[in-house]
Amino acid sequence: MSKMNKTFKLVTAAFAAMVVSTSAAFAAGDLVKAPKQDWSFNGPFGVFDRASQQRGFQIFQEVCASCHSLEYIAFRNLTDIGFSADEAKAVAAEYQVPSEPNDEGEIVDRAAKPSDFWPSPYANAKEAAATNNGKAPPDLSLMAKARVGGADYIYGLLTGYEDHEGTPENLHYNKYFPGYYIAMAAPLSDGAVDYVDGTPNTVEQMAKDVSHFLMWAAEPKLEDRKSLGVRVMLFLLVLTFITFLAYRRVSKKVKGH
Ligand code: HEC
């Protein structure tokens, strides 16, 4: 056997072993992918559902914000999801943010303005971790883009808690969380908030609304992107038609000669 041939065989064998071992590793864990949900923002004509976004904001504000920050969303961005400028201002005023250092060099908290970004509930990452059994709650601004499955994953995570024997202390079993054991206790329970619009406040409904809201937080321009896509497709369609007409005219003339 030539040397070249031998190397080739070795490489293929190594590759085969790699494939076998990785597929075995996949088979060992039975992590289920969060099922796909029927979101209004799916598909080429997708748009956000304003009512669901606003309910989702309520969930974020009343439940998630006690542990999670939303650092890329400013209070004034709430006008995107149907709040008036005054309402956004009123929401901002409920929060305190660190000010610029004063003449003595001290930083004192002041009421937030609409242009301020959503503050973290913790003074720093160390405090965030120390308060949550060593795992700092991650920022949620881009979460719906950062995780495989996006909004489906967040919805799955919020509804995927189960009792499981052998779950380590201070951790919680979640069938959609990679590794299963998550430091976040199930944040939602039936009736956790009161919806002003009378929507049933079940865990599923609240999970759906907050996932919808977080999808907007991660991609506020989703509607613009989709409607631009549709307009470009229409334009190309018309252009194709005109080109076809021009082609027919020219080819008629050519054949006529
Ligand atoms: C009591 C504090 C607390 C509350 C309230 C809370 N979380 Fe968490 N969350 C955590 C912690 C801690 C982690 C980190 C968990 C880990 O990595 O094990 C986390 C992680 C997450 C993650 C990331 C999971 C991943 O794939 O890494 C998402 C998404 C999330 N939380 C969403 C939410 C939403 C939505 C709400 C509100 C409905 C919420 N959380 C409420 C503490 C909290």
CSV table of C-alpha atoms and ligand atoms in Angstrom, one decimal:
chain,number,residue,atom,x,y,z
A,1,MET,CA,0.0,0.0,0.0
A,2,SER,CA,1.4,3.4,-0.9
A,3,LYS,CA,2.0,5.9,1.8
A,4,MET,CA,-0.6,8.2,0.4
A,5,ASN,CA,-3.2,5.5,0.5
A,6,LYS,CA,-2.4,4.6,4.1
A,7,THR,CA,-2.8,8.3,5.2
A,8,PHE,CA,-6.1,8.4,3.4
A,9,LYS,CA,-7.3,5.3,5.2
A,10,LEU,CA,-6.2,6.7,8.5
A,11,VAL,CA,-8.0,10.0,8.0
A,12,THR,CA,-11.2,8.3,6.9
A,13,ALA,CA,-11.1,6.0,9.9
A,14,ALA,CA,-10.6,8.9,12.3
A,15,PHE,CA,-13.4,10.8,10.6
A,16,ALA,CA,-15.7,7.8,10.9
A,17,ALA,CA,-14.9,7.4,14.6
A,18,MET,CA,-15.6,11.1,15.1
A,19,VAL,CA,-19.0,10.8,13.4
A,20,VAL,CA,-19.9,7.7,15.4
A,21,SER,CA,-18.9,9.2,18.8
A,22,THR,CA,-20.7,12.5,18.2
A,23,SER,CA,-23.9,10.8,17.1
A,24,ALA,CA,-23.7,8.6,20.2
A,25,ALA,CA,-23.3,11.7,22.3
A,26,PHE,CA,-26.4,13.2,20.7
A,27,ALA,CA,-28.3,10.0,21.4
A,28,ALA,CA,-27.3,10.0,25.0
A,29,GLY,CA,-29.0,13.3,25.8
A,30,ASP,CA,-32.7,13.4,25.0
A,31,LEU,CA,-32.9,17.2,24.9
A,32,VAL,CA,-36.1,18.0,23.1
A,33,LYS,CA,-36.2,21.0,20.8
A,34,ALA,CA,-38.8,23.5,21.9
A,35,PRO,CA,-41.9,23.0,19.6
A,36,LYS,CA,-42.5,25.7,17.1
A,37,GLN,CA,-45.3,28.2,18.0
A,38,ASP,CA,-47.7,30.0,15.8
A,39,TRP,CA,-46.3,33.6,16.1
A,40,SER,CA,-47.9,36.5,14.3
A,41,PHE,CA,-44.3,37.6,13.3
A,42,ASN,CA,-43.6,34.4,11.4
A,43,GLY,CA,-43.5,34.3,7.6
A,44,PRO,CA,-42.7,37.0,5.0
A,45,PHE,CA,-45.8,39.1,6.0
A,46,GLY,CA,-45.2,38.7,9.7
A,47,VAL,CA,-46.1,41.6,12.0
A,48,PHE,CA,-46.0,42.0,15.8
A,49,ASP,CA,-49.2,41.7,17.8
A,50,ARG,CA,-49.3,45.0,19.7
A,51,ALA,CA,-51.6,43.7,22.5
A,52,SER,CA,-49.4,40.6,23.1
A,53,GLN,CA,-46.3,42.8,23.1
A,54,GLN,CA,-47.8,45.1,25.7
A,55,ARG,CA,-48.9,42.2,27.9
A,56,GLY,CA,-45.4,40.8,27.5
A,57,PHE,CA,-44.0,44.1,28.6
A,58,GLN,CA,-46.1,43.9,31.7
A,59,ILE,CA,-44.8,40.4,32.4
A,60,PHE,CA,-41.2,41.6,31.9
A,61,GLN,CA,-41.7,44.6,34.1
A,62,GLU,CA,-43.6,42.8,36.9
A,63,VAL,CA,-41.7,39.4,36.9
A,64,CYS,CA,-38.5,39.2,34.9
A,65,ALA,CA,-37.1,42.7,35.6
A,66,SER,CA,-36.5,41.8,39.2
A,67,CYS,CA,-33.6,39.7,38.0
A,68,HIS,CA,-32.9,40.5,34.3
A,69,SER,CA,-31.7,43.7,32.6
A,70,LEU,CA,-32.8,44.8,29.2
A,71,GLU,CA,-29.9,47.0,28.4
A,72,TYR,CA,-30.4,47.8,24.7
A,73,ILE,CA,-34.0,49.0,25.2
A,74,ALA,CA,-34.5,52.6,26.2
A,75,PHE,CA,-37.8,53.7,27.8
A,76,ARG,CA,-38.7,55.8,24.8
A,77,ASN,CA,-38.5,52.6,22.6
A,78,LEU,CA,-41.8,51.7,24.3
A,79,THR,CA,-43.6,54.0,21.8
A,80,ASP,CA,-42.7,51.3,19.2
A,81,ILE,CA,-45.1,48.9,20.9
A,82,GLY,CA,-48.0,51.4,21.2
A,83,PHE,CA,-47.3,53.4,24.3
A,84,SER,CA,-47.6,57.2,24.1
A,85,ALA,CA,-44.6,59.4,24.7
A,86,ASP,CA,-46.1,60.4,28.0
A,87,GLU,CA,-46.7,56.8,29.1
A,88,ALA,CA,-43.1,55.9,28.3
A,89,LYS,CA,-42.0,58.9,30.3
A,90,ALA,CA,-44.1,57.8,33.2
A,91,VAL,CA,-42.7,54.3,33.1
A,92,ALA,CA,-39.1,55.8,33.1
A,93,ALA,CA,-39.9,58.0,36.1
A,94,GLU,CA,-40.6,54.8,38.2
A,95,TYR,CA,-36.9,53.8,37.9
A,96,GLN,CA,-33.7,55.1,39.3
A,97,VAL,CA,-30.4,55.3,37.3
A,98,PRO,CA,-26.9,56.4,38.3
A,99,SER,CA,-26.3,60.1,37.4
A,100,GLU,CA,-23.2,61.7,36.0
A,101,PRO,CA,-20.7,62.4,38.9
A,102,ASN,CA,-21.6,65.7,40.6
A,103,ASP,CA,-19.0,68.5,41.5
A,104,GLU,CA,-17.9,66.4,44.5
A,105,GLY,CA,-17.4,63.4,42.3
A,106,GLU,CA,-20.2,61.5,43.8
A,107,ILE,CA,-22.6,59.5,41.7
A,108,VAL,CA,-26.2,59.7,43.1
A,109,ASP,CA,-29.2,58.1,41.6
A,110,ARG,CA,-31.8,60.1,39.7
A,111,ALA,CA,-35.1,59.3,38.2
A,112,ALA,CA,-34.8,57.8,34.7
A,113,LYS,CA,-35.6,59.8,31.6
A,114,PRO,CA,-37.1,58.4,28.4
A,115,SER,CA,-33.7,58.3,26.7
A,116,ASP,CA,-32.2,56.1,29.5
A,117,PHE,CA,-31.7,52.4,28.9
A,118,TRP,CA,-33.4,49.9,31.0
A,119,PRO,CA,-31.4,49.6,34.2
A,120,SER,CA,-30.1,46.4,35.7
A,121,PRO,CA,-31.7,45.3,39.0
A,122,TYR,CA,-28.2,44.7,40.4
A,123,ALA,CA,-25.3,47.1,41.0
A,124,ASN,CA,-22.8,44.8,39.1
A,125,ALA,CA,-22.3,41.3,37.8
A,126,LYS,CA,-20.8,40.0,41.1
A,127,GLU,CA,-23.9,41.1,43.0
A,128,ALA,CA,-26.1,39.5,40.2
A,129,ALA,CA,-24.3,36.2,40.6
A,130,ALA,CA,-24.2,36.3,44.3
A,131,THR,CA,-27.9,36.8,44.6
A,132,ASN,CA,-28.7,33.9,42.2
A,133,ASN,CA,-26.7,30.9,43.5
A,134,GLY,CA,-23.6,31.9,41.5
A,135,LYS,CA,-25.3,32.3,38.1
A,136,ALA,CA,-25.9,35.9,37.0
A,137,PRO,CA,-29.2,36.3,35.1
A,138,PRO,CA,-28.2,37.2,31.5
A,139,ASP,CA,-29.4,40.4,29.8
A,140,LEU,CA,-32.6,39.7,27.9
A,141,SER,CA,-32.3,42.3,25.1
A,142,LEU,CA,-30.9,40.0,22.5
A,143,MET,CA,-31.9,36.7,24.0
A,144,ALA,CA,-34.5,35.9,21.3
A,145,LYS,CA,-31.7,36.1,18.7
A,146,ALA,CA,-28.9,34.6,20.8
A,147,ARG,CA,-30.5,31.2,21.4
A,148,VAL,CA,-31.3,28.6,18.8
A,149,GLY,CA,-35.0,28.4,18.4
A,150,GLY,CA,-35.5,32.1,19.4
A,151,ALA,CA,-38.9,32.9,20.7
A,152,ASP,CA,-39.9,29.2,20.6
A,153,TYR,CA,-37.0,28.5,22.9
A,154,ILE,CA,-37.9,31.2,25.4
A,155,TYR,CA,-41.5,30.0,25.4
A,156,GLY,CA,-40.3,26.4,25.8
A,157,LEU,CA,-38.0,27.3,28.6
A,158,LEU,CA,-40.7,29.2,30.5
A,159,THR,CA,-43.2,26.2,30.2
A,160,GLY,CA,-40.6,23.4,30.3
A,161,TYR,CA,-40.1,23.0,34.1
A,162,GLU,CA,-40.7,19.5,35.5
A,163,ASP,CA,-40.1,17.8,38.8
A,164,HIS,CA,-37.2,15.4,38.3
A,165,GLU,CA,-35.6,13.1,40.8
A,166,GLY,CA,-31.9,13.8,41.4
A,167,THR,CA,-32.0,17.5,40.5
A,168,PRO,CA,-29.1,19.1,42.4
A,169,GLU,CA,-30.0,21.5,45.2
A,170,ASN,CA,-30.7,25.1,44.1
A,171,LEU,CA,-31.1,24.0,40.5
A,172,HIS,CA,-34.3,23.3,38.6
A,173,TYR,CA,-35.0,20.7,35.9
A,174,ASN,CA,-36.1,22.1,32.6
A,175,LYS,CA,-36.5,19.8,29.6
A,176,TYR,CA,-35.6,22.5,27.1
A,177,PHE,CA,-32.5,23.9,28.8
A,178,PRO,CA,-29.2,22.5,27.5
A,179,GLY,CA,-27.9,20.5,30.4
A,180,TYR,CA,-31.4,20.4,32.0
A,181,TYR,CA,-30.4,22.0,35.3
A,182,ILE,CA,-31.0,25.7,35.3
A,183,ALA,CA,-30.4,28.1,38.2
A,184,MET,CA,-33.6,30.1,37.4
A,185,ALA,CA,-36.6,28.8,39.3
A,186,ALA,CA,-39.8,28.7,37.2
A,187,PRO,CA,-40.5,32.4,37.1
A,188,LEU,CA,-44.2,32.1,36.0
A,189,SER,CA,-47.1,30.6,37.8
A,190,ASP,CA,-50.8,30.8,36.9
A,191,GLY,CA,-52.3,34.2,37.9
A,192,ALA,CA,-48.8,35.7,38.5
A,193,VAL,CA,-50.0,39.0,37.0
A,194,ASP,CA,-53.4,40.6,36.3
A,195,TYR,CA,-53.9,41.5,32.7
A,196,VAL,CA,-55.9,44.7,32.3
A,197,ASP,CA,-57.4,43.5,29.0
A,198,GLY,CA,-58.9,40.4,30.6
A,199,THR,CA,-56.7,37.9,28.8
A,200,PRO,CA,-56.5,34.6,30.9
A,201,ASN,CA,-53.3,34.8,32.9
A,202,THR,CA,-52.2,31.2,32.5
A,203,VAL,CA,-48.5,30.2,32.4
A,204,GLU,CA,-48.8,29.4,28.7
A,205,GLN,CA,-50.4,32.8,27.8
A,206,MET,CA,-47.9,34.8,29.9
A,207,ALA,CA,-44.9,32.8,28.4
A,208,LYS,CA,-46.3,33.5,24.9
A,209,ASP,CA,-46.7,37.2,25.6
A,210,VAL,CA,-43.3,37.8,27.2
A,211,SER,CA,-41.6,35.8,24.4
A,212,HIS,CA,-43.4,38.0,21.9
A,213,PHE,CA,-42.1,41.1,23.7
A,214,LEU,CA,-38.6,39.7,23.8
A,215,MET,CA,-38.6,39.0,20.1
A,216,TRP,CA,-39.4,42.7,19.5
A,217,ALA,CA,-36.6,43.7,22.0
A,218,ALA,CA,-34.1,41.6,20.0
A,219,GLU,CA,-35.3,42.7,16.6
A,220,PRO,CA,-37.3,46.0,16.8
A,221,LYS,CA,-37.1,46.5,13.0
A,222,LEU,CA,-38.5,43.1,12.1
A,223,GLU,CA,-41.6,44.5,10.6
A,224,ASP,CA,-39.7,47.0,8.5
A,225,ARG,CA,-37.4,44.3,7.3
A,226,LYS,CA,-40.2,42.0,6.3
A,227,SER,CA,-42.3,44.7,4.5
A,228,LEU,CA,-39.1,45.8,2.6
A,229,GLY,CA,-38.6,42.2,1.5
A,230,VAL,CA,-42.2,42.0,0.2
A,231,ARG,CA,-41.8,45.3,-1.7
A,232,VAL,CA,-38.5,44.1,-3.2
A,233,MET,CA,-40.2,40.9,-4.4
A,234,LEU,CA,-43.1,42.9,-5.9
A,235,PHE,CA,-40.6,45.2,-7.7
A,236,LEU,CA,-38.7,42.2,-9.1
A,237,LEU,CA,-41.9,40.6,-10.3
A,238,VAL,CA,-43.0,43.8,-12.1
A,239,LEU,CA,-39.5,44.2,-13.5
A,240,THR,CA,-39.5,40.6,-14.8
A,241,PHE,CA,-42.9,41.2,-16.5
A,242,ILE,CA,-41.6,44.4,-18.2
A,243,THR,CA,-38.4,42.6,-19.3
A,244,PHE,CA,-40.6,39.8,-20.8
A,245,LEU,CA,-42.7,42.3,-22.7
A,246,ALA,CA,-39.6,44.0,-24.1
A,247,TYR,CA,-38.2,40.7,-25.1
A,248,ARG,CA,-41.4,39.8,-27.0
A,249,ARG,CA,-41.4,43.0,-28.9
A,250,VAL,CA,-37.7,42.7,-29.9
A,251,SER,CA,-38.0,39.1,-30.8
A,252,LYS,CA,-41.1,39.9,-33.0
A,253,LYS,CA,-39.2,42.5,-34.8
A,254,VAL,CA,-36.2,40.2,-35.3
A,255,LYS,CA,-38.4,37.4,-36.6
A,256,GLY,CA,-40.2,39.9,-38.9
A,257,HIS,CA,-37.0,40.6,-40.8
B,1,HEC,C1,-35.4,35.2,40.6
B,1,HEC,C2,-34.6,35.7,39.5
B,1,HEC,C3,-35.1,35.5,38.1
B,1,HEC,C4,-36.3,35.8,37.6
B,1,HEC,C5,-37.5,36.5,38.3
B,1,HEC,C6,-36.3,35.5,36.2
B,1,HEC,N1,-35.1,34.9,35.8
B,1,HEC,FE1,-34.5,34.3,34.0
B,1,HEC,N2,-32.7,33.7,34.8
B,1,HEC,C7,-32.3,33.8,36.1
B,1,HEC,C8,-31.0,33.2,36.3
B,1,HEC,C9,-30.2,33.1,37.6
B,1,HEC,C10,-30.6,32.7,35.0
B,1,HEC,C11,-29.3,31.9,34.7
B,1,HEC,C12,-29.7,30.5,34.7
B,1,HEC,C13,-28.5,29.5,34.4
B,1,HEC,O1,-27.7,29.9,33.5
B,1,HEC,O2,-28.5,28.4,34.9
B,1,HEC,C14,-31.7,33.0,34.1
B,1,HEC,C15,-31.7,32.7,32.7
B,1,HEC,C16,-32.7,33.1,31.8
B,1,HEC,C17,-32.7,32.8,30.4
B,1,HEC,C18,-31.5,32.2,29.6
B,1,HEC,C19,-31.6,30.7,29.6
B,1,HEC,C20,-30.4,30.2,28.7
B,1,HEC,O3,-30.7,29.6,27.7
B,1,HEC,O4,-29.3,30.4,29.1
B,1,HEC,C21,-33.8,33.3,29.9
B,1,HEC,C22,-34.3,33.3,28.4
B,1,HEC,C23,-34.6,33.8,31.0
B,1,HEC,N3,-33.9,33.7,32.2
B,1,HEC,C24,-35.8,34.4,30.8
B,1,HEC,C25,-36.6,34.9,31.9
B,1,HEC,C26,-37.9,35.5,31.7
B,1,HEC,C27,-38.6,35.7,30.4
B,1,HEC,C28,-38.3,35.8,32.9
B,1,HEC,C29,-39.7,36.5,33.3
B,1,HEC,C30,-40.8,35.7,32.9
B,1,HEC,C31,-37.3,35.5,33.9
B,1,HEC,N4,-36.2,34.9,33.2
B,1,HEC,C32,-37.3,35.7,35.3
B,1,HEC,C33,-33.0,34.4,37.1
B,1,HEC,C34,-34.3,34.9,37.0
